[in-house]
């Protein structure tokens, strides 16, 4: 077998992993974020000021926010269930040290601090959890697309061939979910009177970079005979085309139907598509081609997975628009966000129950077809991750209230001190210092150039695969390559952010 055939076989005919293992892995990014925030607050406690060095800030962010994820999906994957416990214990230890040394604890009882925390006002104009969610999906995807070519990356984490739930299967849906959370239909204020088709023309213009990237990837892959998994999207199709068409189709539907009814359109689309899969020959066509033997004749047959899975991805996108609209509702206090977390928990329970029901009545999860169970699974996992990020933000807000003047980038700002705080001689956390510190944040750096980060990761992945025999690499070499690859990507974003450069061509 040639090197190309070996690499294609290495990522083919896989069955995914368990839902529990994926959920355990999803708890790592929020714990890493919490650990980074607590370390910054502890640094402020010892030195009386935040981290001012840009290089130390980048190093801290990379080692705490990115490096644990590289280890957890390679050499530490056999103990993936223990890693969240270890990180949670470490975070608890840091919190107890901050709590015990905080001067404010001596001024007010713990019950009073909790009451003030619930009444604390938050900046309602931004929701850090959405930004962090989108950045981490990008980071995890960038790690996976290269790590999957190394033997240390468990085969169960790669994309399943037909049925199954792999980590990389979730990444595809999570990208759709994250894009929908910040789409124009969500960001547009409800009270703004605009023509119903006003955003459609803008979306047509806004998706051309995705189409261009899709064409560029197609030409480059074919010209250098780069290994590819045809059953993912087809012969000519790729995920850039899927992103572009899903955004366009969603804009058309949301111009016709009310935005607040997006979930109804999503349900109708997903159910109708599943009925077609179950009651017609559509499933057989997607899996086996027009002749039943895997043929690739004509454009539709050659790209059947990518074209027909658009129905499922569109349903995920529309449902995610509804989630975005719900998140953007005005919530100005911690108490209101705690109530929102309860709502998320109830939605999660309902979605997990629905997932089990769908799999019993129809078929298992299939990213290849983007069937109804896949749509429900993606929404459940994404809501879980998003809810954990909101919970992490609230935990950091509580910790910041213990220490006057402390700040954490990409975290909620306390904009209104509780009235009762004055009775204990307490002050609000200064907002200005937080805004200044946010310039030193790796999350903000990646968020400013997300599409460029994803493009750079794809280019670097191709370069590494051309230059390195990834399949036969040893563990130490693999970890070294993955860390250099991710650090380079992060460093480029960090430098651009430090110079306030946004590479956007539309």
Short mmCIF file of C-alpha atoms in Angstrom, two decimals:
data_model
loop_
_atom_site.label_atom_id
_atom_site.label_comp_id
_atom_site.label_asym_id
_atom_site.label_seq_id
_atom_site.Cartn_x
_atom_site.Cartn_y
_atom_site.Cartn_z
CA UNK A 1 0.00 0.00 0.00
CA UNK A 2 1.15 3.54 -0.73
CA UNK A 3 1.53 6.14 2.02
CA UNK A 4 -1.72 7.77 0.85
CA UNK A 5 -3.61 4.46 1.06
CA UNK A 6 -2.14 3.71 4.48
CA UNK A 7 -3.29 7.04 5.88
CA UNK A 8 -6.75 6.66 4.37
CA UNK A 9 -7.11 3.20 5.89
CA UNK A 10 -5.86 4.55 9.23
CA UNK A 11 -8.91 6.86 9.53
CA UNK A 12 -11.52 4.57 7.92
CA UNK A 13 -14.02 1.97 9.18
CA UNK A 14 -14.19 3.27 12.76
CA UNK A 15 -17.10 3.07 15.22
CA UNK A 16 -16.65 5.96 17.68
CA UNK A 17 -16.78 5.85 21.47
CA UNK A 18 -19.34 6.08 24.27
CA UNK A 19 -21.45 9.13 25.07
CA UNK A 20 -20.09 9.07 28.62
CA UNK A 21 -16.47 9.30 27.49
CA UNK A 22 -17.25 12.23 25.22
CA UNK A 23 -19.08 14.01 28.06
CA UNK A 24 -16.09 13.42 30.35
CA UNK A 25 -13.82 14.94 27.72
CA UNK A 26 -16.10 17.96 27.35
CA UNK A 27 -15.63 18.77 31.03
CA UNK A 28 -11.92 19.44 30.45
CA UNK A 29 -12.10 22.83 28.63
CA UNK A 30 -14.29 24.45 31.36
CA UNK A 31 -11.98 23.05 34.05
CA UNK A 32 -8.91 24.39 32.21
CA UNK A 33 -10.62 27.78 31.94
CA UNK A 34 -11.47 27.72 35.65
CA UNK A 35 -7.91 26.74 36.53
CA UNK A 36 -6.47 29.59 34.46
CA UNK A 37 -8.82 32.10 36.08
CA UNK A 38 -8.06 30.93 39.61
CA UNK A 39 -4.30 31.07 38.93
CA UNK A 40 -4.63 34.68 37.73
CA UNK A 41 -6.61 35.61 40.84
CA UNK A 42 -4.03 33.86 43.04
CA UNK A 43 -1.25 35.79 41.27
CA UNK A 44 -3.10 39.02 42.01
CA UNK A 45 -3.44 37.94 45.65
CA UNK A 46 0.32 37.43 46.01
CA UNK A 47 1.59 40.34 43.89
CA UNK A 48 -1.23 42.87 44.12
CA UNK A 49 -1.48 43.20 40.35
CA UNK A 50 -2.40 41.08 37.31
CA UNK A 51 0.11 39.40 35.01
CA UNK A 52 1.57 42.26 33.00
CA UNK A 53 4.08 40.41 30.81
CA UNK A 54 2.71 39.46 27.41
CA UNK A 55 5.01 36.48 26.98
CA UNK A 56 4.17 35.09 30.43
CA UNK A 57 0.49 35.60 29.74
CA UNK A 58 0.75 33.68 26.45
CA UNK A 59 2.77 30.90 28.08
CA UNK A 60 0.30 30.56 30.94
CA UNK A 61 -2.68 30.50 28.61
CA UNK A 62 -1.11 27.90 26.34
CA UNK A 63 0.06 25.61 29.15
CA UNK A 64 -3.26 25.73 31.03
CA UNK A 65 -5.84 26.17 28.25
CA UNK A 66 -4.36 24.13 25.39
CA UNK A 67 -1.66 21.72 26.57
CA UNK A 68 -3.92 19.59 28.84
CA UNK A 69 -6.18 18.96 25.86
CA UNK A 70 -3.24 17.70 23.80
CA UNK A 71 -2.27 15.24 26.52
CA UNK A 72 -5.85 14.10 27.16
CA UNK A 73 -6.44 13.07 23.54
CA UNK A 74 -3.14 11.23 23.19
CA UNK A 75 -1.04 9.63 25.94
CA UNK A 76 -3.51 10.33 28.78
CA UNK A 77 -6.60 9.10 26.91
CA UNK A 78 -6.63 5.76 28.84
CA UNK A 79 -7.32 7.71 32.07
CA UNK A 80 -9.68 10.28 30.55
CA UNK A 81 -12.25 9.73 33.34
CA UNK A 82 -9.70 10.60 36.03
CA UNK A 83 -8.36 13.79 34.44
CA UNK A 84 -11.48 15.90 35.25
CA UNK A 85 -11.30 14.71 38.86
CA UNK A 86 -7.64 15.70 39.12
CA UNK A 87 -8.26 19.12 37.56
CA UNK A 88 -11.31 19.73 39.76
CA UNK A 89 -9.30 18.84 42.88
CA UNK A 90 -6.51 21.20 41.79
CA UNK A 91 -9.02 24.02 41.21
CA UNK A 92 -10.61 23.37 44.60
CA UNK A 93 -7.21 23.63 46.26
CA UNK A 94 -6.48 26.98 44.59
CA UNK A 95 -9.92 28.31 45.55
CA UNK A 96 -9.48 27.30 49.18
CA UNK A 97 -6.12 29.06 49.27
CA UNK A 98 -7.67 32.23 47.83
CA UNK A 99 -10.61 32.02 50.21
CA UNK A 100 -8.46 31.47 53.28
CA UNK A 101 -6.12 34.37 52.47
CA UNK A 102 -8.73 36.83 51.28
CA UNK A 103 -9.04 39.86 53.56
CA UNK A 104 -12.71 40.16 52.72
CA UNK A 105 -13.58 36.87 54.38
CA UNK A 106 -12.78 38.41 57.73
CA UNK A 107 -15.15 41.33 57.06
CA UNK A 108 -18.24 39.38 56.02
CA UNK A 109 -19.58 35.90 56.76
CA UNK A 110 -19.73 33.37 53.95
CA UNK A 111 -23.53 33.49 53.84
CA UNK A 112 -23.40 37.24 53.26
CA UNK A 113 -20.87 36.80 50.46
CA UNK A 114 -23.13 34.26 48.76
CA UNK A 115 -26.08 36.66 49.02
CA UNK A 116 -24.04 39.47 47.50
CA UNK A 117 -22.87 37.13 44.74
CA UNK A 118 -26.46 36.32 43.76
CA UNK A 119 -27.35 40.02 43.65
CA UNK A 120 -24.22 41.09 41.77
CA UNK A 121 -24.85 42.88 38.47
CA UNK A 122 -23.17 41.57 35.32
CA UNK A 123 -22.40 43.15 31.97
CA UNK A 124 -25.47 42.12 29.98
CA UNK A 125 -24.06 43.32 26.64
CA UNK A 126 -21.69 40.35 26.31
CA UNK A 127 -21.83 36.68 27.22
CA UNK A 128 -18.26 35.39 27.61
CA UNK A 129 -19.37 31.75 27.53
CA UNK A 130 -20.41 32.08 23.88
CA UNK A 131 -17.01 33.46 22.89
CA UNK A 132 -15.17 30.81 24.88
CA UNK A 133 -17.36 28.06 23.41
CA UNK A 134 -16.63 29.11 19.84
CA UNK A 135 -12.90 29.49 20.48
CA UNK A 136 -12.60 26.12 22.19
CA UNK A 137 -14.49 24.36 19.40
CA UNK A 138 -11.95 25.87 17.01
CA UNK A 139 -9.02 24.83 19.22
CA UNK A 140 -10.29 21.27 19.72
CA UNK A 141 -10.94 20.91 16.00
CA UNK A 142 -7.45 22.18 15.17
CA UNK A 143 -5.93 19.67 17.58
CA UNK A 144 -7.99 16.77 16.25
CA UNK A 145 -7.42 17.26 12.53
CA UNK A 146 -3.68 16.71 13.00
CA UNK A 147 -3.67 14.40 16.02
CA UNK A 148 -5.94 11.90 14.24
CA UNK A 149 -3.08 11.05 11.88
CA UNK A 150 -0.87 9.90 14.78
CA UNK A 151 -1.22 6.46 16.44
CA UNK A 152 -1.39 8.00 19.93
CA UNK A 153 -4.78 9.53 19.07
CA UNK A 154 -7.31 6.79 19.94
CA UNK A 155 -9.15 5.48 16.88
CA UNK A 156 -12.42 5.65 18.83
CA UNK A 157 -12.11 9.47 18.94
CA UNK A 158 -11.95 9.76 15.13
CA UNK A 159 -14.99 10.10 12.88
CA UNK A 160 -17.19 7.01 12.75
CA UNK A 161 -17.60 5.41 9.33
CA UNK A 162 -21.40 5.09 9.32
CA UNK A 163 -22.90 4.84 12.80
CA UNK A 164 -21.30 5.90 16.08
CA UNK A 165 -20.27 8.89 18.16
CA UNK A 166 -16.67 9.94 17.79
CA UNK A 167 -15.17 13.11 19.24
CA UNK A 168 -14.54 14.42 15.75
CA UNK A 169 -18.14 13.70 14.76
CA UNK A 170 -19.21 16.10 17.48
CA UNK A 171 -16.73 18.73 16.33
CA UNK A 172 -18.48 19.05 12.98
CA UNK A 173 -21.85 19.71 14.61
CA UNK A 174 -20.36 21.97 17.26
CA UNK A 175 -18.93 24.21 14.52
CA UNK A 176 -22.44 24.62 13.10
CA UNK A 177 -23.83 25.29 16.59
CA UNK A 178 -21.19 27.92 17.37
CA UNK A 179 -21.72 29.76 14.08
CA UNK A 180 -25.46 29.95 14.66
CA UNK A 181 -25.03 31.47 18.13
CA UNK A 182 -23.57 34.65 16.60
CA UNK A 183 -25.38 34.78 13.26
CA UNK A 184 -26.93 38.11 12.16
CA UNK A 185 -30.43 36.87 12.98
CA UNK A 186 -29.36 36.38 16.61
CA UNK A 187 -27.28 39.53 16.97
CA UNK A 188 -29.98 41.73 15.41
CA UNK A 189 -31.95 43.41 18.17
CA UNK A 190 -35.53 42.27 18.42
CA UNK A 191 -36.89 45.81 18.43
CA UNK A 192 -34.98 46.88 15.32
CA UNK A 193 -37.30 47.38 12.38
CA UNK A 194 -35.54 46.02 9.30
CA UNK A 195 -36.75 44.44 6.06
CA UNK A 196 -37.15 40.69 6.44
CA UNK A 197 -34.68 39.99 3.62
CA UNK A 198 -32.13 42.60 4.73
CA UNK A 199 -29.68 40.06 6.14
CA UNK A 200 -30.01 37.66 3.21
CA UNK A 201 -28.05 39.85 0.79
CA UNK A 202 -25.35 40.35 3.42
CA UNK A 203 -25.11 36.60 3.99
CA UNK A 204 -24.66 35.94 0.27
CA UNK A 205 -21.67 38.27 0.34
CA UNK A 206 -20.41 37.00 3.73
CA UNK A 207 -20.11 33.33 2.71
CA UNK A 208 -17.80 33.87 -0.25
CA UNK A 209 -14.66 33.30 1.87
CA UNK A 210 -16.03 29.88 2.89
CA UNK A 211 -16.75 29.00 -0.74
CA UNK A 212 -13.28 30.20 -1.73
CA UNK A 213 -11.68 28.12 1.02
CA UNK A 214 -13.71 25.12 -0.07
CA UNK A 215 -12.54 25.50 -3.66
CA UNK A 216 -8.96 26.05 -2.49
CA UNK A 217 -9.03 22.92 -0.34
CA UNK A 218 -10.53 20.87 -3.19
CA UNK A 219 -7.87 21.97 -5.68
CA UNK A 220 -4.97 21.54 -3.27
CA UNK A 221 -6.06 18.08 -2.09
CA UNK A 222 -6.52 16.80 -5.65
CA UNK A 223 -3.35 18.39 -7.01
CA UNK A 224 -0.97 16.89 -4.43
CA UNK A 225 -2.91 13.61 -4.00
CA UNK A 226 -3.39 14.29 -0.29
CA UNK A 227 -5.13 11.49 1.62
CA UNK A 228 -8.87 12.00 2.10
CA UNK A 229 -11.80 10.07 3.54
CA UNK A 230 -14.30 10.04 0.67
CA UNK A 231 -17.25 8.76 2.73
CA UNK A 232 -17.15 11.87 4.94
CA UNK A 233 -18.50 14.36 2.37
CA UNK A 234 -17.88 12.84 -1.04
CA UNK A 235 -15.40 13.23 -3.86
CA UNK A 236 -15.54 17.01 -4.37
CA UNK A 237 -17.39 18.25 -1.28
CA UNK A 238 -15.87 19.45 2.01
CA UNK A 239 -16.97 21.10 5.23
CA UNK A 240 -16.34 24.65 3.96
CA UNK A 241 -19.06 24.15 1.35
CA UNK A 242 -21.40 22.75 4.02
CA UNK A 243 -20.87 25.79 6.26
CA UNK A 244 -21.54 28.18 3.39
CA UNK A 245 -24.72 26.52 2.12
CA UNK A 246 -26.14 25.98 5.61
CA UNK A 247 -25.74 29.68 6.39
CA UNK A 248 -27.39 30.69 3.12
CA UNK A 249 -30.29 28.26 3.47
CA UNK A 250 -30.86 29.30 7.09
CA UNK A 251 -30.96 32.97 6.09
CA UNK A 252 -33.64 32.20 3.49
CA UNK A 253 -35.76 30.24 5.97
CA UNK A 254 -35.38 32.86 8.71
CA UNK A 255 -36.40 35.55 6.24
CA UNK A 256 -39.62 33.63 5.57
CA UNK A 257 -40.40 32.33 9.07
CA UNK A 258 -40.22 34.35 12.33
CA UNK A 259 -36.90 34.05 14.16
CA UNK A 260 -38.55 33.03 17.42
CA UNK A 261 -40.09 30.03 15.60
CA UNK A 262 -36.74 28.74 14.36
CA UNK A 263 -36.96 25.69 16.62
CA UNK A 264 -40.25 24.65 14.97
CA UNK A 265 -38.66 24.83 11.52
CA UNK A 266 -35.68 22.82 12.83
CA UNK A 267 -37.93 20.10 14.29
CA UNK A 268 -40.02 19.88 11.11
CA UNK A 269 -36.92 19.65 8.91
CA UNK A 270 -35.15 17.04 11.05
CA UNK A 271 -38.25 14.85 11.45
CA UNK A 272 -39.14 15.03 7.74
CA UNK A 273 -35.56 14.15 6.76
CA UNK A 274 -35.54 11.20 9.18
CA UNK A 275 -38.87 9.95 7.78
CA UNK A 276 -37.35 9.99 4.30
CA UNK A 277 -34.31 8.08 5.55
CA UNK A 278 -36.46 5.45 7.25
CA UNK A 279 -39.24 5.01 4.72
CA UNK A 280 -37.50 5.41 1.37
CA UNK A 281 -34.36 4.32 -0.42
CA UNK A 282 -32.55 7.52 0.60
CA UNK A 283 -30.54 5.81 3.34
CA UNK A 284 -29.38 3.12 0.95
CA UNK A 285 -28.41 5.71 -1.63
CA UNK A 286 -26.30 7.67 0.87
CA UNK A 287 -24.53 4.58 2.20
CA UNK A 288 -24.14 2.51 -0.97
CA UNK A 289 -24.63 4.80 -3.97
CA UNK A 290 -27.03 4.61 -6.88
CA UNK A 291 -26.03 1.07 -7.85
CA UNK A 292 -25.83 -0.29 -4.30
CA UNK A 293 -22.09 -0.96 -4.62
CA UNK A 294 -20.61 2.41 -3.64
CA UNK A 295 -20.72 4.01 -7.06
CA UNK A 296 -19.62 7.63 -7.58
CA UNK A 297 -21.26 8.44 -10.92
CA UNK A 298 -22.33 12.02 -11.49
CA UNK A 299 -22.07 15.00 -9.14
CA UNK A 300 -24.93 13.98 -6.81
CA UNK A 301 -23.78 10.38 -6.48
CA UNK A 302 -20.15 11.43 -6.02
CA UNK A 303 -20.99 13.88 -3.24
CA UNK A 304 -24.14 12.32 -1.79
CA UNK A 305 -22.95 12.42 1.85
CA UNK A 306 -22.09 16.12 1.76
CA UNK A 307 -25.17 17.23 -0.19
CA UNK A 308 -27.87 15.22 1.62
CA UNK A 309 -26.45 15.75 5.11
CA UNK A 310 -27.15 19.46 4.59
CA UNK A 311 -30.71 18.78 5.81
CA UNK A 312 -29.49 17.62 9.21
CA UNK A 313 -26.90 20.36 9.59
CA UNK A 314 -29.50 22.97 8.66
CA UNK A 315 -31.80 21.63 11.38
CA UNK A 316 -28.93 21.90 13.92
CA UNK A 317 -28.22 25.46 12.77
CA UNK A 318 -31.85 26.58 13.12
CA UNK A 319 -32.19 25.00 16.55
CA UNK A 320 -28.95 26.71 17.58
CA UNK A 321 -30.36 30.07 16.41
CA UNK A 322 -33.18 29.52 18.89
CA UNK A 323 -30.64 28.83 21.63
CA UNK A 324 -28.77 32.02 20.71
CA UNK A 325 -31.94 34.10 20.87
CA UNK A 326 -32.72 32.64 24.29
CA UNK A 327 -29.21 33.38 25.57
CA UNK A 328 -29.40 36.98 24.33
CA UNK A 329 -32.42 37.73 26.51
CA UNK A 330 -31.58 40.42 29.03
CA UNK A 331 -30.15 38.98 32.24
CA UNK A 332 -28.40 41.51 34.40
CA UNK A 333 -27.67 39.64 37.62
CA UNK A 334 -26.05 36.42 38.78
CA UNK A 335 -29.40 35.23 40.14
CA UNK A 336 -30.96 35.46 36.67
CA UNK A 337 -28.12 33.46 35.13
CA UNK A 338 -28.45 30.81 37.82
CA UNK A 339 -32.09 30.49 36.79
CA UNK A 340 -30.97 30.24 33.15
CA UNK A 341 -28.62 27.40 34.14
CA UNK A 342 -31.57 25.54 35.63
CA UNK A 343 -33.36 25.97 32.31
CA UNK A 344 -30.33 24.58 30.47
CA UNK A 345 -30.23 21.60 32.83
CA UNK A 346 -33.88 20.80 32.13
CA UNK A 347 -33.29 21.11 28.37
CA UNK A 348 -30.33 18.73 28.68
CA UNK A 349 -32.40 16.11 30.50
CA UNK A 350 -35.11 16.39 27.84
CA UNK A 351 -32.60 16.09 24.97
CA UNK A 352 -30.82 13.07 26.46
CA UNK A 353 -34.17 11.33 26.95
CA UNK A 354 -35.15 12.23 23.38
CA UNK A 355 -31.83 10.90 22.09
CA UNK A 356 -32.42 7.51 23.68
CA UNK A 357 -35.96 7.43 22.30
CA UNK A 358 -34.82 8.39 18.80
CA UNK A 359 -32.15 5.69 18.75
CA UNK A 360 -34.64 3.05 19.89
CA UNK A 361 -37.30 4.06 17.36
CA UNK A 362 -35.16 4.95 14.34
CA UNK A 363 -31.42 4.24 14.14
CA UNK A 364 -28.14 5.05 15.92
CA UNK A 365 -26.35 8.38 15.58
CA UNK A 366 -24.84 8.89 12.13
CA UNK A 367 -22.79 11.94 11.21
CA UNK A 368 -22.47 10.59 7.67
CA UNK A 369 -26.23 11.02 7.14
CA UNK A 370 -26.75 13.75 9.79
CA UNK A 371 -29.89 11.93 10.88
CA UNK A 372 -32.32 12.92 13.64
CA UNK A 373 -30.37 11.17 16.45
CA UNK A 374 -27.23 13.00 15.30
CA UNK A 375 -29.01 16.37 15.47
CA UNK A 376 -30.33 15.68 18.97
CA UNK A 377 -26.95 14.40 20.14
CA UNK A 378 -25.08 17.47 18.85
CA UNK A 379 -27.53 19.84 20.53
CA UNK A 380 -27.32 17.94 23.83
CA UNK A 381 -23.50 17.88 23.90
CA UNK A 382 -23.20 21.53 22.83
CA UNK A 383 -25.67 22.68 25.49
CA UNK A 384 -23.71 20.68 28.06
CA UNK A 385 -20.45 22.36 27.11
CA UNK A 386 -22.05 25.80 26.93
CA UNK A 387 -23.70 25.32 30.32
CA UNK A 388 -20.37 24.29 31.86
CA UNK A 389 -18.74 27.45 30.51
CA UNK A 390 -21.52 29.60 32.01
CA UNK A 391 -21.05 27.80 35.34
CA UNK A 392 -17.29 28.39 35.14
CA UNK A 393 -17.82 32.10 34.52
CA UNK A 394 -20.11 32.38 37.54
CA UNK A 395 -17.57 30.53 39.70
CA UNK A 396 -14.88 33.01 38.66
CA UNK A 397 -17.22 35.95 39.37
CA UNK A 398 -17.74 34.59 42.89
CA UNK A 399 -13.98 34.21 43.40
CA UNK A 400 -13.31 37.73 42.11
CA UNK A 401 -15.79 39.11 44.64
CA UNK A 402 -13.61 37.63 47.38
CA UNK A 403 -10.61 39.66 46.27
CA UNK A 404 -10.97 43.34 45.55
CA UNK A 405 -9.57 44.48 42.22
CA UNK A 406 -8.80 41.02 40.81
CA UNK A 407 -9.61 40.41 37.18
CA UNK A 408 -9.83 37.56 34.69
CA UNK A 409 -9.90 38.11 30.91
CA UNK A 410 -12.83 36.70 28.91
CA UNK A 411 -14.94 36.51 32.04
CA UNK A 412 -18.01 38.45 33.14
CA UNK A 413 -17.41 41.92 34.54
CA UNK A 414 -19.19 43.00 37.70
CA UNK A 415 -20.75 46.30 36.65
CA UNK A 416 -23.00 46.99 39.62
CA UNK A 417 -21.92 46.42 43.22
CA UNK A 418 -24.57 45.08 45.60
CA UNK A 419 -25.91 47.78 47.91
CA UNK A 420 -25.15 45.69 50.96
CA UNK A 421 -21.46 45.68 50.09
CA UNK A 422 -21.08 49.24 51.30
CA UNK A 423 -22.08 48.14 54.78
CA UNK A 424 -18.98 45.98 54.96
CA UNK A 425 -16.65 48.51 53.34
CA UNK A 426 -16.45 46.55 50.10
CA UNK A 427 -16.04 47.91 46.59
CA UNK A 428 -16.92 46.74 43.14
CA UNK A 429 -14.32 45.14 40.94
CA UNK A 430 -12.86 47.85 38.68
CA UNK A 431 -13.97 47.37 35.10
CA UNK A 432 -11.17 49.36 33.48
CA UNK A 433 -8.44 47.02 34.64
CA UNK A 434 -10.34 44.01 33.31
CA UNK A 435 -10.69 45.58 29.89
CA UNK A 436 -7.00 46.37 29.77
CA UNK A 437 -6.05 42.85 30.80
CA UNK A 438 -8.31 41.29 28.16
CA UNK A 439 -5.73 42.39 25.58
CA UNK A 440 -3.37 39.74 26.99
CA UNK A 441 -5.81 36.87 26.55
CA UNK A 442 -5.22 34.01 24.10
CA UNK A 443 -8.97 33.41 23.87
CA UNK A 444 -9.54 36.98 22.71
CA UNK A 445 -6.67 36.63 20.24
CA UNK A 446 -8.15 33.53 18.59
CA UNK A 447 -11.65 34.98 18.68
CA UNK A 448 -10.54 38.03 16.71
CA UNK A 449 -9.35 35.89 13.76
CA UNK A 450 -11.26 32.63 14.08
CA UNK A 451 -11.51 31.80 10.39
CA UNK A 452 -7.83 32.56 9.89
CA UNK A 453 -6.95 30.31 12.84
CA UNK A 454 -8.93 27.44 11.33
CA UNK A 455 -7.38 28.02 7.89
CA UNK A 456 -3.87 28.16 9.35
CA UNK A 457 -4.52 24.91 11.24
CA UNK A 458 -5.60 23.21 8.01
CA UNK A 459 -2.53 24.43 6.13
CA UNK A 460 -0.16 23.39 8.93
CA UNK A 461 -1.86 19.99 9.16
CA UNK A 462 -1.25 19.42 5.47
CA UNK A 463 2.39 20.52 5.79
CA UNK A 464 3.05 18.20 8.73
CA UNK A 465 1.47 15.22 6.94
CA UNK A 466 3.58 15.84 3.84
CA UNK A 467 6.83 16.16 5.80
CA UNK A 468 6.31 13.61 8.59
CA UNK A 469 5.51 9.90 8.64
CA UNK A 470 2.76 10.38 11.23
CA UNK A 471 1.53 6.77 11.34
CA UNK A 472 4.81 5.39 12.71
CA UNK A 473 5.64 8.26 15.10
CA UNK A 474 6.60 7.59 18.73
CA UNK A 475 4.74 9.19 21.64
CA UNK A 476 7.41 11.75 22.56
CA UNK A 477 7.79 12.88 18.94
CA UNK A 478 4.01 13.10 18.53
CA UNK A 479 3.61 15.30 21.61
CA UNK A 480 6.46 17.51 20.46
CA UNK A 481 4.96 17.98 16.98
CA UNK A 482 1.46 18.64 18.31
CA UNK A 483 2.69 21.21 20.85
CA UNK A 484 4.83 23.02 18.28
CA UNK A 485 1.94 23.01 15.80
CA UNK A 486 -0.59 24.41 18.28
CA UNK A 487 1.86 26.90 19.78
CA UNK A 488 2.70 28.27 16.35
CA UNK A 489 -0.98 28.70 15.50
CA UNK A 490 -1.66 30.40 18.84
CA UNK A 491 1.43 32.60 18.57
CA UNK A 492 0.36 33.93 15.16
CA UNK A 493 -3.09 34.81 16.54
CA UNK A 494 -1.53 36.38 19.63
CA UNK A 495 0.82 38.59 17.60
CA UNK A 496 -2.02 39.73 15.33
CA UNK A 497 -4.18 40.50 18.35
CA UNK A 498 -1.38 42.41 20.07
CA UNK A 499 -1.05 44.57 16.95
CA UNK A 500 -4.83 44.87 16.61
CA UNK A 501 -4.85 43.25 13.16
CA UNK A 502 -8.01 41.54 11.93
CA UNK A 503 -7.55 39.72 8.63
CA UNK A 504 -11.05 39.89 7.21
CA UNK A 505 -11.65 40.30 3.52
CA UNK A 506 -15.43 40.69 3.38
#
